[in-house]
JSON list of C-alpha atoms in Angstrom, two decimals:
[
{"chain": "A", "resi": 1, "resn": "MET", "atom": "CA", "xyz": [76.37, 224.56, -27.95]},
{"chain": "A", "resi": 2, "resn": "ALA", "atom": "CA", "xyz": [77.32, 221.04, -29.43]},
{"chain": "A", "resi": 3, "resn": "ILE", "atom": "CA", "xyz": [77.80, 217.80, -27.57]},
{"chain": "A", "resi": 4, "resn": "LYS", "atom": "CA", "xyz": [81.38, 216.61, -27.82]},
{"chain": "A", "resi": 5, "resn": "LYS", "atom": "CA", "xyz": [81.34, 212.76, -29.79]},
{"chain": "A", "resi": 6, "resn": "ARG", "atom": "CA", "xyz": [82.54, 210.04, -27.70]},
{"chain": "A", "resi": 7, "resn": "THR", "atom": "CA", "xyz": [83.22, 206.42, -28.08]},
{"chain": "A", "resi": 8, "resn": "VAL", "atom": "CA", "xyz": [80.29, 204.39, -28.07]},
{"chain": "A", "resi": 9, "resn": "LYS", "atom": "CA", "xyz": [80.09, 200.51, -28.27]},
{"chain": "A", "resi": 10, "resn": "SER", "atom": "CA", "xyz": [76.51, 200.08, -29.74]},
{"chain": "A", "resi": 11, "resn": "LYS", "atom": "CA", "xyz": [75.20, 201.78, -32.93]},
{"chain": "A", "resi": 12, "resn": "LYS", "atom": "CA", "xyz": [71.69, 203.04, -31.35]},
{"chain": "A", "resi": 13, "resn": "SER", "atom": "CA", "xyz": [73.51, 205.00, -28.77]},
{"chain": "A", "resi": 14, "resn": "ALA", "atom": "CA", "xyz": [76.20, 206.59, -31.03]},
{"chain": "A", "resi": 15, "resn": "VAL", "atom": "CA", "xyz": [72.89, 208.02, -32.73]},
{"chain": "A", "resi": 16, "resn": "LYS", "atom": "CA", "xyz": [71.89, 209.18, -29.68]},
{"chain": "A", "resi": 17, "resn": "LYS", "atom": "CA", "xyz": [74.72, 210.71, -28.65]},
{"chain": "A", "resi": 18, "resn": "THR", "atom": "CA", "xyz": [75.44, 212.35, -32.52]},
{"chain": "A", "resi": 19, "resn": "ALA", "atom": "CA", "xyz": [76.12, 216.20, -32.16]},
{"chain": "A", "resi": 20, "resn": "MET", "atom": "CA", "xyz": [72.61, 218.11, -32.39]},
{"chain": "A", "resi": 21, "resn": "LYS", "atom": "CA", "xyz": [71.92, 221.84, -30.96]},
{"chain": "A", "resi": 22, "resn": "LYS", "atom": "CA", "xyz": [70.15, 222.48, -27.99]},
{"chain": "A", "resi": 23, "resn": "ALA", "atom": "CA", "xyz": [67.45, 224.62, -27.44]},
{"chain": "A", "resi": 24, "resn": "GLY", "atom": "CA", "xyz": [66.82, 226.09, -23.68]},
{"chain": "A", "resi": 25, "resn": "ARG", "atom": "CA", "xyz": [66.99, 223.86, -20.84]},
{"chain": "A", "resi": 26, "resn": "GLY", "atom": "CA", "xyz": [69.05, 221.24, -22.77]},
{"chain": "A", "resi": 27, "resn": "ARG", "atom": "CA", "xyz": [66.58, 219.49, -24.83]},
{"chain": "A", "resi": 28, "resn": "PRO", "atom": "CA", "xyz": [66.83, 219.23, -28.64]},
{"chain": "A", "resi": 29, "resn": "LYS", "atom": "CA", "xyz": [64.97, 221.15, -30.72]},
{"chain": "A", "resi": 30, "resn": "VAL", "atom": "CA", "xyz": [63.15, 218.81, -32.10]},
{"chain": "A", "resi": 31, "resn": "ALA", "atom": "CA", "xyz": [61.88, 217.35, -29.22]},
{"chain": "A", "resi": 32, "resn": "ALA", "atom": "CA", "xyz": [60.98, 220.96, -27.71]},
{"chain": "A", "resi": 33, "resn": "LYS", "atom": "CA", "xyz": [58.18, 221.54, -30.75]},
{"chain": "A", "resi": 34, "resn": "LYS", "atom": "CA", "xyz": [56.98, 217.98, -30.12]},
{"chain": "A", "resi": 35, "resn": "THR", "atom": "CA", "xyz": [56.00, 218.82, -26.25]},
{"chain": "A", "resi": 36, "resn": "ALA", "atom": "CA", "xyz": [54.86, 222.18, -26.63]},
{"chain": "A", "resi": 37, "resn": "ALA", "atom": "CA", "xyz": [52.32, 221.23, -29.17]},
{"chain": "A", "resi": 38, "resn": "LYS", "atom": "CA", "xyz": [51.18, 218.48, -26.84]},
{"chain": "A", "resi": 39, "resn": "LYS", "atom": "CA", "xyz": [51.17, 220.70, -24.02]},
{"chain": "A", "resi": 40, "resn": "ALA", "atom": "CA", "xyz": [48.75, 223.23, -25.50]},
{"chain": "A", "resi": 41, "resn": "VAL", "atom": "CA", "xyz": [46.15, 220.32, -26.02]},
{"chain": "A", "resi": 42, "resn": "LYS", "atom": "CA", "xyz": [46.36, 219.18, -22.49]},
{"chain": "A", "resi": 43, "resn": "LYS", "atom": "CA", "xyz": [45.65, 223.00, -21.45]},
{"chain": "A", "resi": 44, "resn": "THR", "atom": "CA", "xyz": [42.65, 223.23, -23.47]},
{"chain": "A", "resi": 45, "resn": "VAL", "atom": "CA", "xyz": [41.48, 219.95, -22.47]},
{"chain": "A", "resi": 46, "resn": "LYS", "atom": "CA", "xyz": [42.03, 220.58, -18.65]},
{"chain": "A", "resi": 47, "resn": "LYS", "atom": "CA", "xyz": [40.17, 224.07, -18.55]},
{"chain": "A", "resi": 48, "resn": "ALA", "atom": "CA", "xyz": [36.87, 222.64, -20.14]},
{"chain": "A", "resi": 49, "resn": "ALA", "atom": "CA", "xyz": [37.28, 219.75, -17.74]},
{"chain": "A", "resi": 50, "resn": "VAL", "atom": "CA", "xyz": [38.06, 221.40, -14.15]},
{"chain": "A", "resi": 51, "resn": "LYS", "atom": "CA", "xyz": [35.95, 223.29, -12.15]},
{"chain": "A", "resi": 52, "resn": "LYS", "atom": "CA", "xyz": [37.29, 226.64, -10.48]},
{"chain": "A", "resi": 53, "resn": "ALA", "atom": "CA", "xyz": [39.33, 225.07, -7.27]},
{"chain": "A", "resi": 54, "resn": "ALA", "atom": "CA", "xyz": [38.70, 226.39, -3.95]},
{"chain": "A", "resi": 55, "resn": "PRO", "atom": "CA", "xyz": [41.06, 229.41, -3.09]},
{"chain": "A", "resi": 56, "resn": "LYS", "atom": "CA", "xyz": [43.79, 228.35, -0.98]},
{"chain": "A", "resi": 57, "resn": "LYS", "atom": "CA", "xyz": [44.03, 229.46, 2.91]},
{"chain": "A", "resi": 58, "resn": "SER", "atom": "CA", "xyz": [47.58, 230.73, 3.70]},
{"chain": "A", "resi": 59, "resn": "VAL", "atom": "CA", "xyz": [49.18, 228.66, 6.73]},
{"chain": "A", "resi": 60, "resn": "THR", "atom": "CA", "xyz": [50.17, 230.44, 9.55]},
{"chain": "A", "resi": 61, "resn": "LYS", "atom": "CA", "xyz": [52.61, 228.85, 11.67]},
{"chain": "A", "resi": 62, "resn": "LYS", "atom": "CA", "xyz": [52.12, 229.75, 15.48]},
{"chain": "A", "resi": 63, "resn": "ALA", "atom": "CA", "xyz": [54.78, 231.28, 17.68]},
{"chain": "A", "resi": 64, "resn": "VAL", "atom": "CA", "xyz": [55.75, 228.08, 20.07]},
{"chain": "A", "resi": 65, "resn": "ALA", "atom": "CA", "xyz": [56.52, 228.91, 23.83]},
{"chain": "A", "resi": 66, "resn": "LYS", "atom": "CA", "xyz": [59.77, 228.38, 24.65]},
{"chain": "A", "resi": 67, "resn": "LYS", "atom": "CA", "xyz": [60.87, 226.51, 27.79]},
{"chain": "A", "resi": 68, "resn": "ALA", "atom": "CA", "xyz": [63.77, 227.80, 29.82]},
{"chain": "A", "resi": 69, "resn": "PRO", "atom": "CA", "xyz": [66.24, 224.99, 29.57]},
{"chain": "A", "resi": 70, "resn": "VAL", "atom": "CA", "xyz": [66.02, 222.30, 32.77]},
{"chain": "A", "resi": 71, "resn": "LYS", "atom": "CA", "xyz": [69.69, 221.91, 34.07]},
{"chain": "A", "resi": 72, "resn": "LYS", "atom": "CA", "xyz": [70.12, 218.26, 35.13]},
{"chain": "A", "resi": 73, "resn": "ALA", "atom": "CA", "xyz": [71.74, 217.66, 38.59]},
{"chain": "A", "resi": 74, "resn": "ALA", "atom": "CA", "xyz": [74.77, 215.58, 38.00]},
{"chain": "A", "resi": 75, "resn": "ALA", "atom": "CA", "xyz": [73.88, 211.85, 38.14]},
{"chain": "A", "resi": 76, "resn": "LYS", "atom": "CA", "xyz": [76.08, 210.33, 40.62]},
{"chain": "A", "resi": 77, "resn": "LYS", "atom": "CA", "xyz": [78.47, 207.27, 40.01]},
{"chain": "A", "resi": 78, "resn": "PRO", "atom": "CA", "xyz": [77.92, 204.14, 41.51]},
{"chain": "A", "resi": 79, "resn": "ALA", "atom": "CA", "xyz": [80.87, 202.71, 43.06]},
{"chain": "A", "resi": 80, "resn": "ALA", "atom": "CA", "xyz": [82.23, 200.16, 40.69]},
{"chain": "A", "resi": 81, "resn": "LYS", "atom": "CA", "xyz": [81.21, 196.50, 41.31]},
{"chain": "A", "resi": 82, "resn": "LYS", "atom": "CA", "xyz": [82.75, 193.90, 40.04]},
{"chain": "A", "resi": 83, "resn": "LYS", "atom": "CA", "xyz": [80.65, 191.27, 38.46]},
{"chain": "A", "resi": 84, "resn": "VAL", "atom": "CA", "xyz": [81.02, 187.85, 39.14]},
{"chain": "A", "resi": 85, "resn": "THR", "atom": "CA", "xyz": [81.33, 186.16, 35.65]},
{"chain": "A", "resi": 86, "resn": "LYS", "atom": "CA", "xyz": [79.40, 182.87, 35.46]},
{"chain": "A", "resi": 87, "resn": "ARG", "atom": "CA", "xyz": [80.49, 180.43, 32.65]},
{"chain": "A", "resi": 88, "resn": "VAL", "atom": "CA", "xyz": [77.78, 179.56, 31.07]},
{"chain": "A", "resi": 89, "resn": "SER", "atom": "CA", "xyz": [78.21, 177.80, 27.77]},
{"chain": "A", "resi": 90, "resn": "LYS", "atom": "CA", "xyz": [75.90, 178.58, 24.89]},
{"chain": "A", "resi": 91, "resn": "ALA", "atom": "CA", "xyz": [75.52, 175.73, 23.34]},
{"chain": "A", "resi": 92, "resn": "ASN", "atom": "CA", "xyz": [79.36, 175.10, 22.67]},
{"chain": "A", "resi": 93, "resn": "PRO", "atom": "CA", "xyz": [79.69, 171.08, 21.56]},
{"chain": "A", "resi": 94, "resn": "ALA", "atom": "CA", "xyz": [83.26, 171.44, 22.37]},
{"chain": "A", "resi": 95, "resn": "VAL", "atom": "CA", "xyz": [82.40, 172.45, 26.33]},
{"chain": "A", "resi": 96, "resn": "GLU", "atom": "CA", "xyz": [79.69, 169.58, 26.30]},
{"chain": "A", "resi": 97, "resn": "ARG", "atom": "CA", "xyz": [81.97, 167.20, 25.35]},
{"chain": "A", "resi": 98, "resn": "ALA", "atom": "CA", "xyz": [84.74, 168.08, 27.46]},
{"chain": "A", "resi": 99, "resn": "ARG", "atom": "CA", "xyz": [82.09, 168.20, 30.39]},
{"chain": "A", "resi": 100, "resn": "ALA", "atom": "CA", "xyz": [81.17, 164.16, 29.38]},
{"chain": "A", "resi": 101, "resn": "LEU", "atom": "CA", "xyz": [84.86, 163.35, 29.36]},
{"chain": "A", "resi": 102, "resn": "ARG", "atom": "CA", "xyz": [85.46, 164.58, 32.69]},
{"chain": "A", "resi": 103, "resn": "ALA", "atom": "CA", "xyz": [82.64, 162.86, 34.10]},
{"chain": "A", "resi": 104, "resn": "GLU", "atom": "CA", "xyz": [83.72, 159.56, 32.27]},
{"chain": "A", "resi": 105, "resn": "LEU", "atom": "CA", "xyz": [87.26, 160.03, 33.50]},
{"chain": "A", "resi": 106, "resn": "VAL", "atom": "CA", "xyz": [86.07, 160.06, 37.18]},
{"chain": "A", "resi": 107, "resn": "GLU", "atom": "CA", "xyz": [84.12, 157.17, 36.77]},
{"chain": "A", "resi": 108, "resn": "VAL", "atom": "CA", "xyz": [86.90, 155.00, 35.02]},
{"chain": "A", "resi": 109, "resn": "LYS", "atom": "CA", "xyz": [89.07, 156.52, 38.10]},
{"chain": "A", "resi": 110, "resn": "ASP", "atom": "CA", "xyz": [86.69, 154.82, 40.63]},
{"chain": "A", "resi": 111, "resn": "LYS", "atom": "CA", "xyz": [86.60, 151.42, 38.83]},
{"chain": "A", "resi": 112, "resn": "LEU", "atom": "CA", "xyz": [90.35, 151.42, 38.57]},
{"chain": "A", "resi": 113, "resn": "LYS", "atom": "CA", "xyz": [90.89, 152.25, 42.31]},
{"chain": "A", "resi": 114, "resn": "ALA", "atom": "CA", "xyz": [88.10, 149.43, 42.86]},
{"chain": "A", "resi": 115, "resn": "SER", "atom": "CA", "xyz": [90.28, 147.02, 40.41]},
{"chain": "A", "resi": 116, "resn": "LEU", "atom": "CA", "xyz": [93.41, 147.49, 42.15]},
{"chain": "A", "resi": 117, "resn": "LYS", "atom": "CA", "xyz": [91.78, 146.98, 45.61]},
{"chain": "A", "resi": 118, "resn": "ARG", "atom": "CA", "xyz": [90.52, 143.68, 44.71]},
{"chain": "A", "resi": 119, "resn": "GLU", "atom": "CA", "xyz": [93.84, 142.74, 43.02]},
{"chain": "A", "resi": 120, "resn": "ALA", "atom": "CA", "xyz": [95.41, 143.35, 46.20]},
{"chain": "A", "resi": 121, "resn": "GLY", "atom": "CA", "xyz": [93.34, 141.10, 47.83]},
{"chain": "A", "resi": 122, "resn": "LEU", "atom": "CA", "xyz": [93.73, 138.44, 45.49]},
{"chain": "A", "resi": 123, "resn": "GLN", "atom": "CA", "xyz": [97.62, 138.96, 45.81]},
{"chain": "A", "resi": 124, "resn": "LYS", "atom": "CA", "xyz": [97.37, 138.46, 49.39]},
{"chain": "A", "resi": 125, "resn": "MET", "atom": "CA", "xyz": [95.26, 135.13, 49.07]},
{"chain": "A", "resi": 126, "resn": "LEU", "atom": "CA", "xyz": [97.42, 134.01, 46.74]},
{"chain": "A", "resi": 127, "resn": "ASP", "atom": "CA", "xyz": [100.61, 134.83, 48.96]},
{"chain": "A", "resi": 128, "resn": "ARG", "atom": "CA", "xyz": [98.84, 132.83, 51.92]},
{"chain": "A", "resi": 129, "resn": "VAL", "atom": "CA", "xyz": [98.02, 130.07, 49.41]},
{"chain": "A", "resi": 130, "resn": "GLY", "atom": "CA", "xyz": [101.28, 130.07, 47.90]},
{"chain": "A", "resi": 131, "resn": "GLY", "atom": "CA", "xyz": [102.98, 129.76, 51.40]},
{"chain": "A", "resi": 132, "resn": "ASN", "atom": "CA", "xyz": [100.85, 126.91, 52.27]},
{"chain": "A", "resi": 133, "resn": "ILE", "atom": "CA", "xyz": [101.56, 125.11, 49.25]},
{"chain": "A", "resi": 134, "resn": "GLU", "atom": "CA", "xyz": [105.21, 125.58, 49.89]},
{"chain": "A", "resi": 135, "resn": "LYS", "atom": "CA", "xyz": [105.18, 124.55, 53.71]},
{"chain": "A", "resi": 136, "resn": "THR", "atom": "CA", "xyz": [103.00, 121.07, 52.28]},
{"chain": "A", "resi": 137, "resn": "VAL", "atom": "CA", "xyz": [105.70, 120.81, 49.72]},
{"chain": "A", "resi": 138, "resn": "SER", "atom": "CA", "xyz": [108.61, 121.17, 51.30]},
{"chain": "A", "resi": 139, "resn": "GLY", "atom": "CA", "xyz": [107.36, 118.60, 54.32]},
{"chain": "A", "resi": 140, "resn": "PHE", "atom": "CA", "xyz": [106.49, 116.04, 51.92]},
{"chain": "A", "resi": 141, "resn": "VAL", "atom": "CA", "xyz": [110.02, 116.72, 50.23]},
{"chain": "A", "resi": 142, "resn": "LYS", "atom": "CA", "xyz": [111.60, 115.90, 53.73]},
{"chain": "A", "resi": 143, "resn": "LYS", "atom": "CA", "xyz": [109.77, 113.16, 54.28]},
{"chain": "A", "resi": 144, "resn": "GLU", "atom": "CA", "xyz": [110.50, 111.20, 51.18]},
{"chain": "A", "resi": 145, "resn": "MET", "atom": "CA", "xyz": [114.43, 112.30, 51.45]},
{"chain": "A", "resi": 146, "resn": "ALA", "atom": "CA", "xyz": [114.24, 111.04, 55.03]},
{"chain": "A", "resi": 147, "resn": "ALA", "atom": "CA", "xyz": [113.07, 107.85, 53.68]},
{"chain": "A", "resi": 148, "resn": "LEU", "atom": "CA", "xyz": [115.19, 107.38, 50.66]},
{"chain": "A", "resi": 149, "resn": "GLU", "atom": "CA", "xyz": [118.23, 108.19, 52.96]},
{"chain": "A", "resi": 150, "resn": "LYS", "atom": "CA", "xyz": [117.31, 105.43, 55.24]},
{"chain": "A", "resi": 151, "resn": "ALA", "atom": "CA", "xyz": [116.94, 102.58, 52.80]},
{"chain": "A", "resi": 152, "resn": "LEU", "atom": "CA", "xyz": [120.02, 103.91, 51.19]},
{"chain": "A", "resi": 153, "resn": "LYS", "atom": "CA", "xyz": [122.33, 103.32, 54.32]},
{"chain": "A", "resi": 154, "resn": "LYS", "atom": "CA", "xyz": [124.42, 100.56, 54.39]},
{"chain": "A", "resi": 155, "resn": "LYS", "atom": "CA", "xyz": [122.95, 97.94, 57.07]},
{"chain": "A", "resi": 156, "resn": "PRO", "atom": "CA", "xyz": [125.58, 95.96, 58.93]},
{"chain": "A", "resi": 157, "resn": "ARG", "atom": "CA", "xyz": [126.00, 92.25, 58.25]},
{"chain": "A", "resi": 158, "resn": "LYS", "atom": "CA", "xyz": [125.04, 89.73, 60.22]},
{"chain": "A", "resi": 159, "resn": "LYS", "atom": "CA", "xyz": [128.14, 87.59, 61.55]},
{"chain": "A", "resi": 160, "resn": "ARG", "atom": "CA", "xyz": [128.05, 83.74, 60.66]},
{"chain": "A", "resi": 161, "resn": "ALA", "atom": "CA", "xyz": [127.87, 81.60, 63.43]},
{"chain": "A", "resi": 162, "resn": "LYS", "atom": "CA", "xyz": [130.67, 79.36, 64.24]},
{"chain": "A", "resi": 163, "resn": "LYS", "atom": "CA", "xyz": [130.53, 75.65, 63.58]}
]
């Protein structure tokens, strides 16, 4: 039986795949002759070197006693417990950042409240001071106006004495 030719890329493999008659188990006849000669040489060398081997003991298997199958009692299913899931961040940088930002936000809100209180206090003080200044200025202006009006009033003329 000849091997069909196939398309092969390299020349070496093309030589290997050329048609060649096979003998026996698929080895080429040329190779079979060489291997037969080598085997004959090896057998003679082995016979001289190897001593008689001890006879092999036949291994007998012991019959294993079969145990009766044990039926397991049906396991009772425990009542379904609701698992309380704890939110644990496993080194999640986004979660850590969010926590830090929330803490910072709380601090800023506290500062804002305090500053608003201070501002309200200062506004009250300003209103009082402003009111006082207004009173003072208006009182001063009234006095000055009164003085001016008095100065601008026509004075009655003195009558001349008769001669």
